[in-house]
Each structure stands twice: as C-alpha cells, then as structure tokens.
Coordinates of C-alpha atoms in Angstrom, one line a residue:
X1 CA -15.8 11.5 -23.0
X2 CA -18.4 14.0 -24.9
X3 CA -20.4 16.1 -22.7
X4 CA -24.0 15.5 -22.4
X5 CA -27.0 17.7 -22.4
X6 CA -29.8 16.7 -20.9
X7 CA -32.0 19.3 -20.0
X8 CA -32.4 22.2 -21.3
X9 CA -34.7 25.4 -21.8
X10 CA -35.6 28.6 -23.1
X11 CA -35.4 31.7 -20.4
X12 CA -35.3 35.3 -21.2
X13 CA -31.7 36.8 -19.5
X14 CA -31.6 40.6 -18.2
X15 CA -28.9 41.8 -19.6
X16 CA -27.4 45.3 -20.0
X17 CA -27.5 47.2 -23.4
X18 CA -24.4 48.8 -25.0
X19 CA -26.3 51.0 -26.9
X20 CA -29.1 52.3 -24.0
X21 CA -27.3 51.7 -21.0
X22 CA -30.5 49.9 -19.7
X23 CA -31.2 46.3 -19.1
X24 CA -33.4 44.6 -21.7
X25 CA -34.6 40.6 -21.7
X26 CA -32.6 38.6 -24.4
X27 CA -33.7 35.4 -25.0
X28 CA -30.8 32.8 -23.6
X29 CA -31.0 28.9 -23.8
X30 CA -31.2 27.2 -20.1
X31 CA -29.1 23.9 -20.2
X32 CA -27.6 21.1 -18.1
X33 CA -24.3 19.9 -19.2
X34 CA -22.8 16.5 -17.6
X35 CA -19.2 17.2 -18.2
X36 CA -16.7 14.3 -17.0
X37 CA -18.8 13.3 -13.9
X38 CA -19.8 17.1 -13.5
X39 CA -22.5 19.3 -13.7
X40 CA -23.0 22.4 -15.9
X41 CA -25.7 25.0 -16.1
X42 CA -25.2 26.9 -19.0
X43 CA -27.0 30.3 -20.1
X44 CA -26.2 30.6 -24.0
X45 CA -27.7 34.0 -26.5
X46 CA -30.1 32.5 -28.1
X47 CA -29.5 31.4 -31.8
X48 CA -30.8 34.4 -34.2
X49 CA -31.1 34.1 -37.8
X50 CA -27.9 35.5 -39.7
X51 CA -30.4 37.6 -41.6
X52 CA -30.5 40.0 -38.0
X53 CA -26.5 40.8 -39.2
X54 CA -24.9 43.4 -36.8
X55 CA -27.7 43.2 -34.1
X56 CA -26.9 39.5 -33.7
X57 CA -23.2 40.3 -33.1
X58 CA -24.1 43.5 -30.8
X59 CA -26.5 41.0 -28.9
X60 CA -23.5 38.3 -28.6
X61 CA -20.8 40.5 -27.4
X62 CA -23.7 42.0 -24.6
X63 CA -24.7 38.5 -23.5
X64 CA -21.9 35.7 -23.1
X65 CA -22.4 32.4 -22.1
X66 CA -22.5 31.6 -18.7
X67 CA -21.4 29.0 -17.3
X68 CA -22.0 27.8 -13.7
X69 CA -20.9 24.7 -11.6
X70 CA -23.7 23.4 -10.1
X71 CA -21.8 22.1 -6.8
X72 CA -19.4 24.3 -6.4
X73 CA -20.7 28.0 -7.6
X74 CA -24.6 27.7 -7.4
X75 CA -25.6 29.3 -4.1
X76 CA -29.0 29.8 -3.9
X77 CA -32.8 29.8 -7.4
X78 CA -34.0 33.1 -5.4
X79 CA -37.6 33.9 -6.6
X80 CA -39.1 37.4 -6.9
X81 CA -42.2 38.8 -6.5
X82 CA -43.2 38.0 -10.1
X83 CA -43.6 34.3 -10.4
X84 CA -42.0 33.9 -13.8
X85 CA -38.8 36.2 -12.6
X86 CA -36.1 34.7 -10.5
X87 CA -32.4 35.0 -9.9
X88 CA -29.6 32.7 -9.6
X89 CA -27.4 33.5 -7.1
X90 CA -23.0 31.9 -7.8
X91 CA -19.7 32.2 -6.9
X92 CA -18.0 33.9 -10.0
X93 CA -15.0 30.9 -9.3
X94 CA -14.6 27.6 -8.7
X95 CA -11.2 28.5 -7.5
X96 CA -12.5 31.0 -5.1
X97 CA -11.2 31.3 -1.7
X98 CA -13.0 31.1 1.4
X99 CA -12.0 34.5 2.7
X100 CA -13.1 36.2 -0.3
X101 CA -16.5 33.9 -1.5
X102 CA -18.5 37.1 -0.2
X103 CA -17.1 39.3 -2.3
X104 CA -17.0 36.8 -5.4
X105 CA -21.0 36.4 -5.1
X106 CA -23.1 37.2 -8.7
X107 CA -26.5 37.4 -9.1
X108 CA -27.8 36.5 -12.7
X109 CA -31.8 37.0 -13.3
X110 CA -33.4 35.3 -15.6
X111 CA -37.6 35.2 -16.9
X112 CA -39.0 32.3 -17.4
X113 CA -42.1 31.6 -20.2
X114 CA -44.9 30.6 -17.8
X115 CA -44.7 29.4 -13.7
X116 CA -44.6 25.9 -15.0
X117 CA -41.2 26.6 -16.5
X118 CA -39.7 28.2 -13.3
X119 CA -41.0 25.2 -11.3
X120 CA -37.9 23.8 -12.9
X121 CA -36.1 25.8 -10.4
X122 CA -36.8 22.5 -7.9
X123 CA -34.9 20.2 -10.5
X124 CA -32.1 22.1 -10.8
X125 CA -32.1 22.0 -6.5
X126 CA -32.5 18.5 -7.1
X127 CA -29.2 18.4 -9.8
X128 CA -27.2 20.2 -7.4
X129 CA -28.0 18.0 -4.5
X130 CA -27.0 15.3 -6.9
X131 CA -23.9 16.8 -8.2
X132 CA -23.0 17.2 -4.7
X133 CA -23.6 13.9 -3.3
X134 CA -21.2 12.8 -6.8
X135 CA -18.5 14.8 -5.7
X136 CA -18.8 13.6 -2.5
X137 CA -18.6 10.1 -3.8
X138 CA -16.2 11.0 -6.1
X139 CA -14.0 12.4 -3.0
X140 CA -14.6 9.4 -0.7
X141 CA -14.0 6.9 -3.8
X142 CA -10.5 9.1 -4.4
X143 CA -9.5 8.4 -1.0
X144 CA -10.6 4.8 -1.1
X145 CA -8.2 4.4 -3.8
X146 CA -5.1 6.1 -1.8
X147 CA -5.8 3.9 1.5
X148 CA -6.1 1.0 -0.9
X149 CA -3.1 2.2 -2.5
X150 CA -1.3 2.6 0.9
X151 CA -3.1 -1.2 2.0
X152 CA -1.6 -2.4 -1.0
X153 CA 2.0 -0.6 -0.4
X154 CA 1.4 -2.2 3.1
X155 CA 0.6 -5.6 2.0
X156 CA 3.8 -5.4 -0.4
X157 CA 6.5 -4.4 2.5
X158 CA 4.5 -7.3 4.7
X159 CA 5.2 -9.8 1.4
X160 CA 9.1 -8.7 1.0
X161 CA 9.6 -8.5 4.6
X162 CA 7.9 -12.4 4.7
X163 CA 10.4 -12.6 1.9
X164 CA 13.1 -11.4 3.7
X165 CA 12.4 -13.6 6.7
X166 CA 11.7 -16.4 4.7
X167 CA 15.0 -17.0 3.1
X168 CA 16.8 -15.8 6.8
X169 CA 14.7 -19.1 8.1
X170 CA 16.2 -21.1 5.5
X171 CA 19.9 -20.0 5.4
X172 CA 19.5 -20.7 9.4
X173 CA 18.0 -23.8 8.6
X174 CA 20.9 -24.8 6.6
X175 CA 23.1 -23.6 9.0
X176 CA 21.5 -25.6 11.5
X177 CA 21.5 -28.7 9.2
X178 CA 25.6 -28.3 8.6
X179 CA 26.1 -27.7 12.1
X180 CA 24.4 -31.1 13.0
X181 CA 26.4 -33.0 10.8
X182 CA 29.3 -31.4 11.9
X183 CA 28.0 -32.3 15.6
X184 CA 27.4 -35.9 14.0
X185 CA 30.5 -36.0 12.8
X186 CA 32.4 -35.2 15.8
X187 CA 30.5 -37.4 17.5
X188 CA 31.6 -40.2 15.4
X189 CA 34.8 -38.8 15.7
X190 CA 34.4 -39.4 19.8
X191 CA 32.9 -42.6 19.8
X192 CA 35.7 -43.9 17.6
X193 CA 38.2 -42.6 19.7
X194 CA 36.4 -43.1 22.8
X195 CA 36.4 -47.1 20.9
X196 CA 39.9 -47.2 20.1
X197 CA 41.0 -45.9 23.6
X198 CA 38.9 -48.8 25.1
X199 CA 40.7 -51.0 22.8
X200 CA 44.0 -50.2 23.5
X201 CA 43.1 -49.7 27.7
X202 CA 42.3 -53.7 27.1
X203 CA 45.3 -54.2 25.5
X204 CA 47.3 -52.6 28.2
X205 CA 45.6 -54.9 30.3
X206 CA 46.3 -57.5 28.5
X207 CA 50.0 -56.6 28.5
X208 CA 50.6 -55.7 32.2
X209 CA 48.7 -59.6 32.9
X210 CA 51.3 -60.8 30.2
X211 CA 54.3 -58.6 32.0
X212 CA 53.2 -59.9 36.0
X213 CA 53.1 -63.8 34.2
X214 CA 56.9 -62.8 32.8
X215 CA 57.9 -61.7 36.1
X216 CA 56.7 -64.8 38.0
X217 CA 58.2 -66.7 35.5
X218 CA 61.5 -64.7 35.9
X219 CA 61.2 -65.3 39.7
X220 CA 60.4 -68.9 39.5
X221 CA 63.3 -69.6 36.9
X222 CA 65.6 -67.2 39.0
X223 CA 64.7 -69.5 41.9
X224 CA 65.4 -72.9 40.0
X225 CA 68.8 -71.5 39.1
X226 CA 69.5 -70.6 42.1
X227 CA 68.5 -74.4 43.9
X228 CA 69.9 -75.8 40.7
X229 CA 73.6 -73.9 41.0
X230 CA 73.1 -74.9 45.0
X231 CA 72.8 -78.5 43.7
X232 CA 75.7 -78.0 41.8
X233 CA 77.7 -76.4 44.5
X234 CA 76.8 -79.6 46.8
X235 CA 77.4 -82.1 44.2
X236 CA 81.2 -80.5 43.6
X237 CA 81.8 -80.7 47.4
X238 CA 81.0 -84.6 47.5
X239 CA 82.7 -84.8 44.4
X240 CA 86.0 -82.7 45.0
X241 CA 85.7 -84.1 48.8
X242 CA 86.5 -87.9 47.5
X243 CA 89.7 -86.9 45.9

C-alpha cells in the first residue's frame, strides 16, 4: 500500500554549513507520512529551482532528510524562549536498546513561520498519542490472532481427539454387538442342549418304566413256568403211578 501524506508544512531547519562551519536556517518541508499503519514525520530540503546549480547540491548534501517514527523515536516538541523556535527531541533508532536510548538521544531544531504554525506542535502530540494507541492495537490484535491461533490449534486436537474417541466407541460398540450374538448364540446353543438332555432324561424314564414292566413280566412268566412244570411234574406222577 502507498504511503500517505497528510499533513505537511514549511519550517526552517538549523543546520550546519560546510563552507562556514556555522549553523544557518534552510528551509525544510514538515510532513506526516502514514506508512503501512505507521507514522512518519519527515524533514525534507526544501525544493530549489535547478537554476541555484551547485548551491542546491551543497545545501542537499548539508541537510538530509529526516526521518522520525512518531511512536517509537519522538521523545519530547521542546519549545524555546522564541515562540516560533523549538526542538524535537528522538531516538536516532528504532532498533535502539534500552541500555543505550540515553546515549542515542538527538535534538533537531526547527523555526517555524509564525506561532500559529508551531501550535502544530499539539497535533503532532496528538499523532503520536495516536500512533501509539495503533501500535498498541496493533500489538494486542497480533496476539489476538496467536491465542486465536492456539484456540483454534486447541479446538482442532479437541475435534481429532473426539475423532479418535469416536470411532474407539464404535469399534467397542461392534465388539459389543458380536459378543452378544455370540452370547445369543451360545445361549441357543444351551437351551438346545439343555432341550435335548430333557428329552432324552424322559426317554430314560420312559425306558427304565418299560425295563421294571419287562422284569415283572419276566417274574410273572418265570412263575407260570414254574407252577406250570409243577403241574406237569404232578400230572406225570398220577400218570406214571397208574402203570
């Protein structure tokens, strides 16, 4: 995304001459960029006609652009005794340690046109407080995303584990299911058997009442052959007795 300037103003920068060795005002262009959700001042040479030749490159190489974040290097707008005269106090880095930020301090001053043009100094307070409270958001939003990145990592091992479980349940369920029929099946198996060994108990009854009605009916023919043979014996004596 293309940067965006939005504000923007011309300031006079004190700036120290090659040639003299003493600081001189150049004029320098004042502006807020919005850079990919940050915050830019920028203090550019101002523009000079080409006609100016080797003074505009002498004034160029003496006066670089600046470039300060407003969150992370703008310390302090401090204003001095002149109304229209104030500095800005930054971190030269970004990437500036804690242990060292004292050392790393710069001081640019800068001149503004009129008072009503340094008032400006509140909106740039403003800018900063804004560009902090984005980062901030920014930060919180960031780790928002990594706890709803871990959630969701969460929520994921919760679904596989369900998963995991799930199909567990159901190959026990199945398990279960087999194991019943096989119970039912034995079961079967028993009452069958259990049915079969009633049937053939009765028919072992039935065949002990049919041996006991054999063996009185041995006895009682035993016994008729025995008075019948008696008979004979007494009929042979009457009979053999005659003659």
């Amino acid at each position: 995304m293309a940067a965006s300037r939005f504000c923007g103003v011309t300031l006079k920068r004190k700036v120290l001459s090659a040639d003299t060795k003493l600081f001189e005002w150049r004029p320098c262009i004042c502006t807020i960029v919005a850079d990919h959700g940050t915050l830019l001042l920028l203090l550019q040479p101002h523009v000079r006609d080409e006609s100016d030749g080797d003074q505009l490159e002498e004034e160029d190489g003496e006066a670089e652009t600046m470039t300060i974040d407003l969150a992370s290097q703008l310390i302090e707008i401090r204003p001095k005794k002149s109304k229209v005269r104030f500095e800005l106090e930054y971190y030269a880095s970004i990437h500036t340690t804690e242990a060292r930020r004292d050392d790393s301090i710069k001081t640019e001053e800068l001149m503004a046109p009129s008072a009503a043009v340094y008032s400006s100094r509140t909106e740039l307070h403003i800018l900063q407080r804004v560009e902090a409270a984005l980062r901030e958001l920014e930060l919180e939003n960031a780790q928002a995303k990594a706890r709803e990145r871990e959630l969701n990592q969460e929520v994921q091992s919760l679904r596989d584990a369900a998963r995991v479980a799930s199909a567990e349940r159901k190959h026990a369920e199945q398990e279960c299911r087999h194991a019943r029929r096989e119970v039912d099946a034995w079961r079967r198996a028993t009452q069958s058997a259990e049915a079969a060994a009633a049937q053939l108990q009765e028919q072992l009854g039935i065949a002990r009442e049919e041996s006991q009605l054999l063996a009185g009916e041995k006895l009682r023919l035993k016994r008729q052959n025995s008075e019948l043979l008696t008979q004979v014996h007494r009929l042979d004596s009457l009979v053999y007795g005659r003659f």
